[in-house]
């Protein structure tokens, strides 16, 4: 695959993030007052593409946005980051929107209205065959229809690799699970993907996930780093201590960095170690894409530690 045009093809969602800072995220039936509204480019797919491009990866995005101001905001952000947007389709529904509240610890709650993301079809994927043939690695997530994700798994070029972040989580078809290398989940997502029977330790979660068919898995563990596992065993990946401002998009930056480094031939533990540093940098600023680091910025982060 040395003649690939793209280090990474991202297939996924693009949302306008409507963000309000709050002292405390509201409980059911509760109204709270928050900050002025901020509108940022977001969406798990668009975030992955920007994160990879900012690190230096030759990146393309296959997505759908509406013919509206939010769509133009998203396309501008992709082009500014250096992402090839030839695969971004326009029209069919309004651009997806994410309503996001962020509390002082940097944690968020998100509701997504998929809009145009829900109209990204298997036919759109099949029509983008040229992008798949040119991509060393393909990454995706679950803010687009599951049948479209299945079409992505079926469209991989020989020798290319699928990285799937199962977020927001659902039970996955066997054809998708079998193509994942790796499947990336947190604990909650692991529970949904496995149907609940997980066991006590991250090692048991990894075994339960591998039994479903992916070639490898990555379980993100927040401040405790991550656990990676494949047929050859498991390894812990340390976290990087930083002061969190806004965690939105950190998982997307992690996934993008992991996919890029795997495509460069790194081992799963080494690529996940680098991705943990990128994800840490991504929580240190407001919004999703605005805080994604360059490779030079990743190099200045403090040392990682196993807690
Ligand atoms: O992962 C973060 C992203 O989730 C946000 O940018 C929001 O758009 C939602 O898709």
mmCIF file of C-alpha atoms and ligand atoms in Angstrom:
data_model
loop_
_atom_site.group_PDB
_atom_site.id
_atom_site.type_symbol
_atom_site.label_atom_id
_atom_site.label_comp_id
_atom_site.label_asym_id
_atom_site.label_seq_id
_atom_site.Cartn_x
_atom_site.Cartn_y
_atom_site.Cartn_z
ATOM 1 C CA UNK A 1 0.000 0.000 0.000
ATOM 2 C CA UNK A 2 2.966 2.371 -0.445
ATOM 3 C CA UNK A 3 1.325 4.286 -3.306
ATOM 4 C CA UNK A 4 -1.730 5.316 -1.258
ATOM 5 C CA UNK A 5 -2.953 8.836 -1.837
ATOM 6 C CA UNK A 6 -4.394 9.145 1.659
ATOM 7 C CA UNK A 7 -2.997 8.093 5.001
ATOM 8 C CA UNK A 8 -6.558 8.187 6.302
ATOM 9 C CA UNK A 9 -10.066 8.239 4.853
ATOM 10 C CA UNK A 10 -12.656 9.226 7.461
ATOM 11 C CA UNK A 11 -16.262 8.241 6.775
ATOM 12 C CA UNK A 12 -18.651 9.793 9.243
ATOM 13 C CA UNK A 13 -20.629 12.614 10.705
ATOM 14 C CA UNK A 14 -20.254 16.370 10.548
ATOM 15 C CA UNK A 15 -22.183 18.491 13.055
ATOM 16 C CA UNK A 16 -22.427 22.105 14.076
ATOM 17 C CA UNK A 17 -21.709 22.007 17.827
ATOM 18 C CA UNK A 18 -23.937 24.435 19.769
ATOM 19 C CA UNK A 19 -22.095 24.701 23.074
ATOM 20 C CA UNK A 20 -23.176 26.231 26.405
ATOM 21 C CA UNK A 21 -20.945 26.261 29.489
ATOM 22 C CA UNK A 22 -22.831 25.431 32.701
ATOM 23 C CA UNK A 23 -21.963 25.259 36.402
ATOM 24 C CA UNK A 24 -23.776 21.925 36.558
ATOM 25 C CA UNK A 25 -25.285 19.827 33.779
ATOM 26 C CA UNK A 26 -29.092 19.700 34.247
ATOM 27 C CA UNK A 27 -30.845 16.655 35.693
ATOM 28 C CA UNK A 28 -34.178 15.394 34.320
ATOM 29 C CA UNK A 29 -36.866 18.069 34.556
ATOM 30 C CA UNK A 30 -34.370 20.772 35.513
ATOM 31 C CA UNK A 31 -33.558 24.105 33.826
ATOM 32 C CA UNK A 32 -30.178 25.755 34.394
ATOM 33 C CA UNK A 33 -28.731 29.014 33.072
ATOM 34 C CA UNK A 34 -25.439 28.891 31.191
ATOM 35 C CA UNK A 35 -22.906 30.922 29.217
ATOM 36 C CA UNK A 36 -23.375 32.659 25.887
ATOM 37 C CA UNK A 37 -23.824 30.202 23.025
ATOM 38 C CA UNK A 38 -20.716 29.201 21.044
ATOM 39 C CA UNK A 39 -20.992 27.505 17.638
ATOM 40 C CA UNK A 40 -18.069 25.257 16.654
ATOM 41 C CA UNK A 41 -17.450 22.784 13.822
ATOM 42 C CA UNK A 42 -17.809 19.252 15.190
ATOM 43 C CA UNK A 43 -19.191 15.785 14.605
ATOM 44 C CA UNK A 44 -17.165 12.661 15.242
ATOM 45 C CA UNK A 45 -16.202 12.146 11.603
ATOM 46 C CA UNK A 46 -15.332 15.758 10.871
ATOM 47 C CA UNK A 47 -13.387 15.915 14.135
ATOM 48 C CA UNK A 48 -11.363 12.816 13.256
ATOM 49 C CA UNK A 49 -10.485 14.244 9.849
ATOM 50 C CA UNK A 50 -9.314 17.580 11.250
ATOM 51 C CA UNK A 51 -7.353 15.887 14.038
ATOM 52 C CA UNK A 52 -5.496 13.646 11.577
ATOM 53 C CA UNK A 53 -4.761 16.457 9.130
ATOM 54 C CA UNK A 54 -3.454 18.681 11.899
ATOM 55 C CA UNK A 55 -0.996 15.937 12.870
ATOM 56 C CA UNK A 56 0.252 15.848 9.275
ATOM 57 C CA UNK A 57 -1.766 12.951 7.833
ATOM 58 C CA UNK A 58 -2.950 13.136 4.214
ATOM 59 C CA UNK A 59 -6.655 12.943 4.996
ATOM 60 C CA UNK A 60 -9.940 12.745 3.096
ATOM 61 C CA UNK A 61 -13.474 12.990 4.490
ATOM 62 C CA UNK A 62 -16.584 11.227 3.167
ATOM 63 C CA UNK A 63 -19.599 12.842 4.823
ATOM 64 C CA UNK A 64 -22.825 14.703 4.103
ATOM 65 C CA UNK A 65 -23.748 18.216 5.195
ATOM 66 C CA UNK A 66 -26.721 20.441 4.429
ATOM 67 C CA UNK A 67 -26.730 23.297 1.938
ATOM 68 C CA UNK A 68 -26.740 25.827 4.777
ATOM 69 C CA UNK A 69 -24.549 28.019 6.973
ATOM 70 C CA UNK A 70 -23.596 25.146 9.290
ATOM 71 C CA UNK A 71 -22.499 23.071 6.297
ATOM 72 C CA UNK A 72 -20.316 25.921 5.065
ATOM 73 C CA UNK A 73 -18.802 26.317 8.562
ATOM 74 C CA UNK A 74 -17.869 22.631 8.533
ATOM 75 C CA UNK A 75 -16.436 22.648 5.005
ATOM 76 C CA UNK A 76 -14.361 25.760 5.782
ATOM 77 C CA UNK A 77 -12.921 24.088 8.892
ATOM 78 C CA UNK A 78 -11.980 20.955 6.948
ATOM 79 C CA UNK A 79 -10.295 22.922 4.167
ATOM 80 C CA UNK A 80 -8.443 25.127 6.623
ATOM 81 C CA UNK A 81 -7.023 21.995 8.275
ATOM 82 C CA UNK A 82 -5.931 20.629 4.880
ATOM 83 C CA UNK A 83 -8.512 17.835 4.565
ATOM 84 C CA UNK A 84 -9.526 16.776 1.029
ATOM 85 C CA UNK A 85 -13.272 17.517 0.939
ATOM 86 C CA UNK A 86 -14.003 16.124 -2.550
ATOM 87 C CA UNK A 87 -15.990 13.359 -0.815
ATOM 88 C CA UNK A 88 -18.203 15.696 1.224
ATOM 89 C CA UNK A 89 -21.722 15.595 -0.217
ATOM 90 C CA UNK A 90 -24.015 18.592 0.159
ATOM 91 C CA UNK A 91 -27.798 18.591 0.490
ATOM 92 C CA UNK A 92 -30.672 16.266 1.292
ATOM 93 C CA UNK A 93 -31.313 17.586 4.808
ATOM 94 C CA UNK A 94 -30.042 20.294 7.165
ATOM 95 C CA UNK A 95 -26.551 19.855 8.554
ATOM 96 C CA UNK A 96 -26.380 17.737 11.714
ATOM 97 C CA UNK A 97 -26.437 19.634 15.006
ATOM 98 C CA UNK A 98 -25.063 18.686 18.430
ATOM 99 C CA UNK A 99 -26.449 20.411 21.541
ATOM 100 C CA UNK A 100 -23.615 20.328 24.078
ATOM 101 C CA UNK A 101 -23.357 21.412 27.715
ATOM 102 C CA UNK A 102 -19.892 21.549 29.295
ATOM 103 C CA UNK A 103 -19.351 21.806 33.077
ATOM 104 C CA UNK A 104 -16.334 23.310 34.906
ATOM 105 C CA UNK A 105 -14.582 19.912 35.071
ATOM 106 C CA UNK A 106 -14.627 19.787 31.251
ATOM 107 C CA UNK A 107 -17.170 16.943 31.118
ATOM 108 C CA UNK A 108 -20.021 17.248 28.650
ATOM 109 C CA UNK A 109 -23.489 15.989 27.759
ATOM 110 C CA UNK A 110 -24.393 15.813 24.067
ATOM 111 C CA UNK A 111 -27.613 15.353 22.091
ATOM 112 C CA UNK A 112 -27.191 14.982 18.323
ATOM 113 C CA UNK A 113 -29.796 15.674 15.643
ATOM 114 C CA UNK A 114 -28.233 13.713 12.744
ATOM 115 C CA UNK A 115 -29.816 15.722 9.887
ATOM 116 C CA UNK A 116 -27.750 15.164 6.739
ATOM 117 C CA UNK A 117 -25.583 12.542 8.502
ATOM 118 C CA UNK A 118 -28.631 10.269 8.469
ATOM 119 C CA UNK A 119 -28.764 10.612 4.676
ATOM 120 C CA UNK A 120 -25.225 9.335 4.072
ATOM 121 C CA UNK A 121 -26.176 6.095 2.337
ATOM 122 C CA UNK A 122 -24.499 2.819 1.349
ATOM 123 C CA UNK A 123 -24.836 4.058 -2.253
ATOM 124 C CA UNK A 124 -22.816 7.162 -1.329
ATOM 125 C CA UNK A 125 -20.122 4.851 0.061
ATOM 126 C CA UNK A 126 -20.057 2.635 -3.020
ATOM 127 C CA UNK A 127 -19.878 5.720 -5.280
ATOM 128 C CA UNK A 128 -16.722 6.783 -3.419
ATOM 129 C CA UNK A 129 -14.759 3.668 -4.457
ATOM 130 C CA UNK A 130 -11.832 5.817 -5.609
ATOM 131 C CA UNK A 131 -11.350 7.205 -2.105
ATOM 132 C CA UNK A 132 -11.324 3.697 -0.617
ATOM 133 C CA UNK A 133 -8.805 2.466 -3.197
ATOM 134 C CA UNK A 134 -6.509 5.375 -2.316
ATOM 135 C CA UNK A 135 -6.709 5.006 1.486
ATOM 136 C CA UNK A 136 -4.241 3.144 3.672
ATOM 137 C CA UNK A 137 -6.609 3.270 6.667
ATOM 138 C CA UNK A 138 -10.344 3.981 6.898
ATOM 139 C CA UNK A 139 -11.892 5.195 10.155
ATOM 140 C CA UNK A 140 -15.533 5.565 11.051
ATOM 141 C CA UNK A 141 -17.953 5.986 13.970
ATOM 142 C CA UNK A 142 -21.671 5.454 14.596
ATOM 143 C CA UNK A 143 -23.311 8.846 13.983
ATOM 144 C CA UNK A 144 -24.183 7.707 10.448
ATOM 145 C CA UNK A 145 -26.648 4.890 9.603
ATOM 146 C CA UNK A 146 -25.477 1.418 10.605
ATOM 147 C CA UNK A 147 -26.140 0.093 7.091
ATOM 148 C CA UNK A 148 -23.727 2.768 5.829
ATOM 149 C CA UNK A 149 -21.106 1.566 8.313
ATOM 150 C CA UNK A 150 -21.652 -1.970 6.995
ATOM 151 C CA UNK A 151 -21.057 -0.656 3.459
ATOM 152 C CA UNK A 152 -17.816 0.936 4.657
ATOM 153 C CA UNK A 153 -16.650 -2.422 6.043
ATOM 154 C CA UNK A 154 -17.504 -4.059 2.701
ATOM 155 C CA UNK A 155 -15.698 -1.372 0.663
ATOM 156 C CA UNK A 156 -12.198 -1.657 2.135
ATOM 157 C CA UNK A 157 -9.471 -2.022 -0.475
ATOM 158 C CA UNK A 158 -7.191 -5.075 -0.189
ATOM 159 C CA UNK A 159 -4.538 -4.381 2.452
ATOM 160 C CA UNK A 160 -6.295 -1.395 3.999
ATOM 161 C CA UNK A 161 -7.488 -1.379 7.571
ATOM 162 C CA UNK A 162 -10.714 -0.315 9.353
ATOM 163 C CA UNK A 163 -10.654 1.568 12.645
ATOM 164 C CA UNK A 164 -14.097 1.896 14.265
ATOM 165 C CA UNK A 165 -14.972 3.997 17.296
ATOM 166 C CA UNK A 166 -18.302 2.487 18.413
ATOM 167 C CA UNK A 167 -19.792 5.797 19.535
ATOM 168 C CA UNK A 168 -22.665 6.288 20.136
ATOM 169 C CA UNK A 169 -22.809 2.533 20.782
ATOM 170 C CA UNK A 170 -25.151 -0.073 19.310
ATOM 171 C CA UNK A 171 -24.933 -3.846 18.795
ATOM 172 C CA UNK A 172 -22.827 -4.333 15.657
ATOM 173 C CA UNK A 173 -23.346 -6.738 12.732
ATOM 174 C CA UNK A 174 -20.792 -9.531 12.320
ATOM 175 C CA UNK A 175 -19.541 -8.093 9.009
ATOM 176 C CA UNK A 176 -18.570 -4.860 10.760
ATOM 177 C CA UNK A 177 -17.055 -6.532 13.820
ATOM 178 C CA UNK A 178 -14.932 -8.836 11.674
ATOM 179 C CA UNK A 179 -13.427 -5.879 9.798
ATOM 180 C CA UNK A 180 -12.444 -3.822 12.876
ATOM 181 C CA UNK A 181 -8.715 -3.561 13.516
ATOM 182 C CA UNK A 182 -9.186 -2.150 16.085
ATOM 183 C CA UNK A 183 -12.640 -1.665 17.580
ATOM 184 C CA UNK A 184 -12.335 1.313 19.978
ATOM 185 C CA UNK A 185 -14.716 1.613 22.954
ATOM 186 C CA UNK A 186 -14.959 2.975 26.470
ATOM 187 C CA UNK A 187 -16.549 0.926 29.265
ATOM 188 C CA UNK A 188 -20.116 2.066 28.517
ATOM 189 C CA UNK A 189 -19.699 1.376 24.807
ATOM 190 C CA UNK A 190 -18.188 -2.040 25.565
ATOM 191 C CA UNK A 191 -21.277 -2.932 27.605
ATOM 192 C CA UNK A 192 -23.629 -2.001 24.778
ATOM 193 C CA UNK A 193 -21.565 -3.708 22.059
ATOM 194 C CA UNK A 194 -21.329 -6.966 24.047
ATOM 195 C CA UNK A 195 -24.943 -6.851 25.199
ATOM 196 C CA UNK A 196 -23.970 -6.351 28.849
ATOM 197 C CA UNK A 197 -22.007 -9.452 29.866
ATOM 198 C CA UNK A 198 -18.620 -7.889 30.511
ATOM 199 C CA UNK A 199 -16.985 -9.157 33.724
ATOM 200 C CA UNK A 200 -15.038 -7.119 36.261
ATOM 201 C CA UNK A 201 -11.713 -6.046 34.771
ATOM 202 C CA UNK A 202 -10.726 -4.317 31.521
ATOM 203 C CA UNK A 203 -8.878 -7.516 30.584
ATOM 204 C CA UNK A 204 -12.172 -9.431 30.789
ATOM 205 C CA UNK A 205 -13.926 -6.721 28.775
ATOM 206 C CA UNK A 206 -11.278 -7.056 26.083
ATOM 207 C CA UNK A 207 -11.700 -10.835 25.990
ATOM 208 C CA UNK A 208 -15.484 -10.462 25.657
ATOM 209 C CA UNK A 209 -15.069 -7.988 22.818
ATOM 210 C CA UNK A 210 -12.449 -10.063 20.968
ATOM 211 C CA UNK A 211 -14.820 -13.030 21.154
ATOM 212 C CA UNK A 212 -17.226 -11.045 18.946
ATOM 213 C CA UNK A 213 -14.745 -11.096 16.068
ATOM 214 C CA UNK A 214 -12.671 -7.886 15.771
ATOM 215 C CA UNK A 215 -8.983 -8.417 15.022
ATOM 216 C CA UNK A 216 -8.040 -6.069 17.845
ATOM 217 C CA UNK A 217 -9.659 -3.852 20.468
ATOM 218 C CA UNK A 218 -8.754 -0.653 22.293
ATOM 219 C CA UNK A 219 -10.587 0.144 25.530
ATOM 220 C CA UNK A 220 -10.193 3.749 26.663
ATOM 221 C CA UNK A 221 -10.133 4.125 30.455
ATOM 222 C CA UNK A 222 -10.093 7.892 31.028
ATOM 223 C CA UNK A 223 -7.468 8.895 33.600
ATOM 224 C CA UNK A 224 -6.277 5.284 33.700
ATOM 225 C CA UNK A 225 -5.172 5.345 30.076
ATOM 226 C CA UNK A 226 -6.211 2.529 27.780
ATOM 227 C CA UNK A 227 -5.941 -1.211 27.297
ATOM 228 C CA UNK A 228 -5.126 -2.688 23.897
ATOM 229 C CA UNK A 229 -5.673 -6.324 22.999
ATOM 230 C CA UNK A 230 -5.367 -8.661 20.036
ATOM 231 C CA UNK A 231 -4.659 -12.327 19.422
ATOM 232 C CA UNK A 232 -1.117 -11.924 20.780
ATOM 233 C CA UNK A 233 -2.150 -10.557 24.193
ATOM 234 C CA UNK A 234 -2.974 -7.336 26.023
ATOM 235 C CA UNK A 235 -1.005 -4.206 26.959
ATOM 236 C CA UNK A 236 -1.750 -1.172 29.126
ATOM 237 C CA UNK A 237 -1.254 2.300 27.690
ATOM 238 C CA UNK A 238 -0.514 5.126 30.140
ATOM 239 C CA UNK A 239 -2.525 8.326 30.452
ATOM 240 C CA UNK A 240 -1.001 11.788 30.165
ATOM 241 C CA UNK A 241 -1.744 14.209 33.048
ATOM 242 C CA UNK A 242 -3.267 17.507 31.841
ATOM 243 C CA UNK A 243 -5.794 20.040 33.183
ATOM 244 C CA UNK A 244 -9.074 19.421 31.353
ATOM 245 C CA UNK A 245 -10.978 22.440 30.014
ATOM 246 C CA UNK A 246 -13.365 20.694 27.580
ATOM 247 C CA UNK A 247 -13.300 16.971 26.789
ATOM 248 C CA UNK A 248 -15.440 17.348 23.621
ATOM 249 C CA UNK A 249 -13.744 15.650 20.687
ATOM 250 C CA UNK A 250 -10.894 14.111 22.685
ATOM 251 C CA UNK A 251 -12.006 10.605 21.741
ATOM 252 C CA UNK A 252 -12.136 11.619 18.102
ATOM 253 C CA UNK A 253 -8.583 12.995 18.270
ATOM 254 C CA UNK A 254 -7.468 9.742 19.947
ATOM 255 C CA UNK A 255 -9.064 7.638 17.198
ATOM 256 C CA UNK A 256 -7.613 9.746 14.389
ATOM 257 C CA UNK A 257 -4.104 9.647 15.819
ATOM 258 C CA UNK A 258 -4.309 5.895 16.413
ATOM 259 C CA UNK A 259 -5.513 5.248 12.863
ATOM 260 C CA UNK A 260 -2.782 7.427 11.352
ATOM 261 C CA UNK A 261 0.024 5.827 13.359
ATOM 262 C CA UNK A 262 -1.223 2.292 12.628
ATOM 263 C CA UNK A 263 -1.152 3.170 8.949
ATOM 264 C CA UNK A 264 2.502 4.155 9.360
ATOM 265 C CA UNK A 265 3.222 0.627 10.544
ATOM 266 C CA UNK A 266 3.393 1.170 14.313
ATOM 267 C CA UNK A 267 2.366 -1.574 16.711
ATOM 268 C CA UNK A 268 -1.022 -1.245 18.409
ATOM 269 C CA UNK A 269 0.481 -0.369 21.847
ATOM 270 C CA UNK A 270 2.829 2.234 20.341
ATOM 271 C CA UNK A 271 0.094 3.829 18.228
ATOM 272 C CA UNK A 272 -2.272 3.893 21.224
ATOM 273 C CA UNK A 273 0.445 5.485 23.364
ATOM 274 C CA UNK A 274 0.820 8.284 20.833
ATOM 275 C CA UNK A 275 -2.972 8.614 20.514
ATOM 276 C CA UNK A 276 -3.289 9.005 24.292
ATOM 277 C CA UNK A 277 -0.967 12.020 24.080
ATOM 278 C CA UNK A 278 -3.047 13.536 21.274
ATOM 279 C CA UNK A 279 -6.279 12.914 23.198
ATOM 280 C CA UNK A 280 -4.780 14.573 26.286
ATOM 281 C CA UNK A 281 -3.823 17.685 24.330
ATOM 282 C CA UNK A 282 -7.339 17.824 22.909
ATOM 283 C CA UNK A 283 -8.954 18.401 26.329
ATOM 284 C CA UNK A 284 -6.893 21.502 27.116
ATOM 285 C CA UNK A 285 -8.937 24.021 25.062
ATOM 286 C CA UNK A 286 -12.550 24.964 24.322
ATOM 287 C CA UNK A 287 -14.551 23.087 21.685
ATOM 288 C CA UNK A 288 -13.550 20.031 19.698
ATOM 289 C CA UNK A 289 -11.433 20.928 16.687
ATOM 290 C CA UNK A 290 -9.919 24.134 18.076
ATOM 291 C CA UNK A 291 -7.863 22.199 20.628
ATOM 292 C CA UNK A 292 -6.511 19.459 18.350
ATOM 293 C CA UNK A 293 -2.690 19.539 18.426
ATOM 294 C CA UNK A 294 -0.031 19.521 15.749
ATOM 295 C CA UNK A 295 2.663 16.835 15.954
ATOM 296 C CA UNK A 296 5.074 19.460 17.316
ATOM 297 C CA UNK A 297 2.626 20.316 20.120
ATOM 298 C CA UNK A 298 2.214 16.634 21.008
ATOM 299 C CA UNK A 299 5.979 16.390 21.461
ATOM 300 C CA UNK A 300 5.926 19.066 24.189
ATOM 301 C CA UNK A 301 3.430 17.224 26.451
ATOM 302 C CA UNK A 302 4.532 15.849 29.828
ATOM 303 C CA UNK A 303 5.459 12.181 30.229
ATOM 304 C CA UNK A 304 2.715 9.575 30.406
ATOM 305 C CA UNK A 305 2.048 7.600 33.590
ATOM 306 C CA UNK A 306 0.203 4.428 34.552
ATOM 307 C CA UNK A 307 -2.081 5.241 37.516
HETATM 308 O O1 LIG B 1 -17.152 13.425 19.889
HETATM 309 C C1 LIG B 1 -17.528 14.766 19.988
HETATM 310 C C2 LIG B 1 -18.569 15.102 18.982
HETATM 311 O O2 LIG B 1 -19.742 14.370 19.296
HETATM 312 C C3 LIG B 1 -19.017 16.549 18.990
HETATM 313 O O3 LIG B 1 -18.227 17.364 18.151
HETATM 314 C C4 LIG B 1 -20.477 16.449 18.593
HETATM 315 O O4 LIG B 1 -20.729 16.950 17.314
HETATM 316 C C5 LIG B 1 -20.823 14.978 18.675
HETATM 317 O O5 LIG B 1 -20.926 14.412 17.436
#
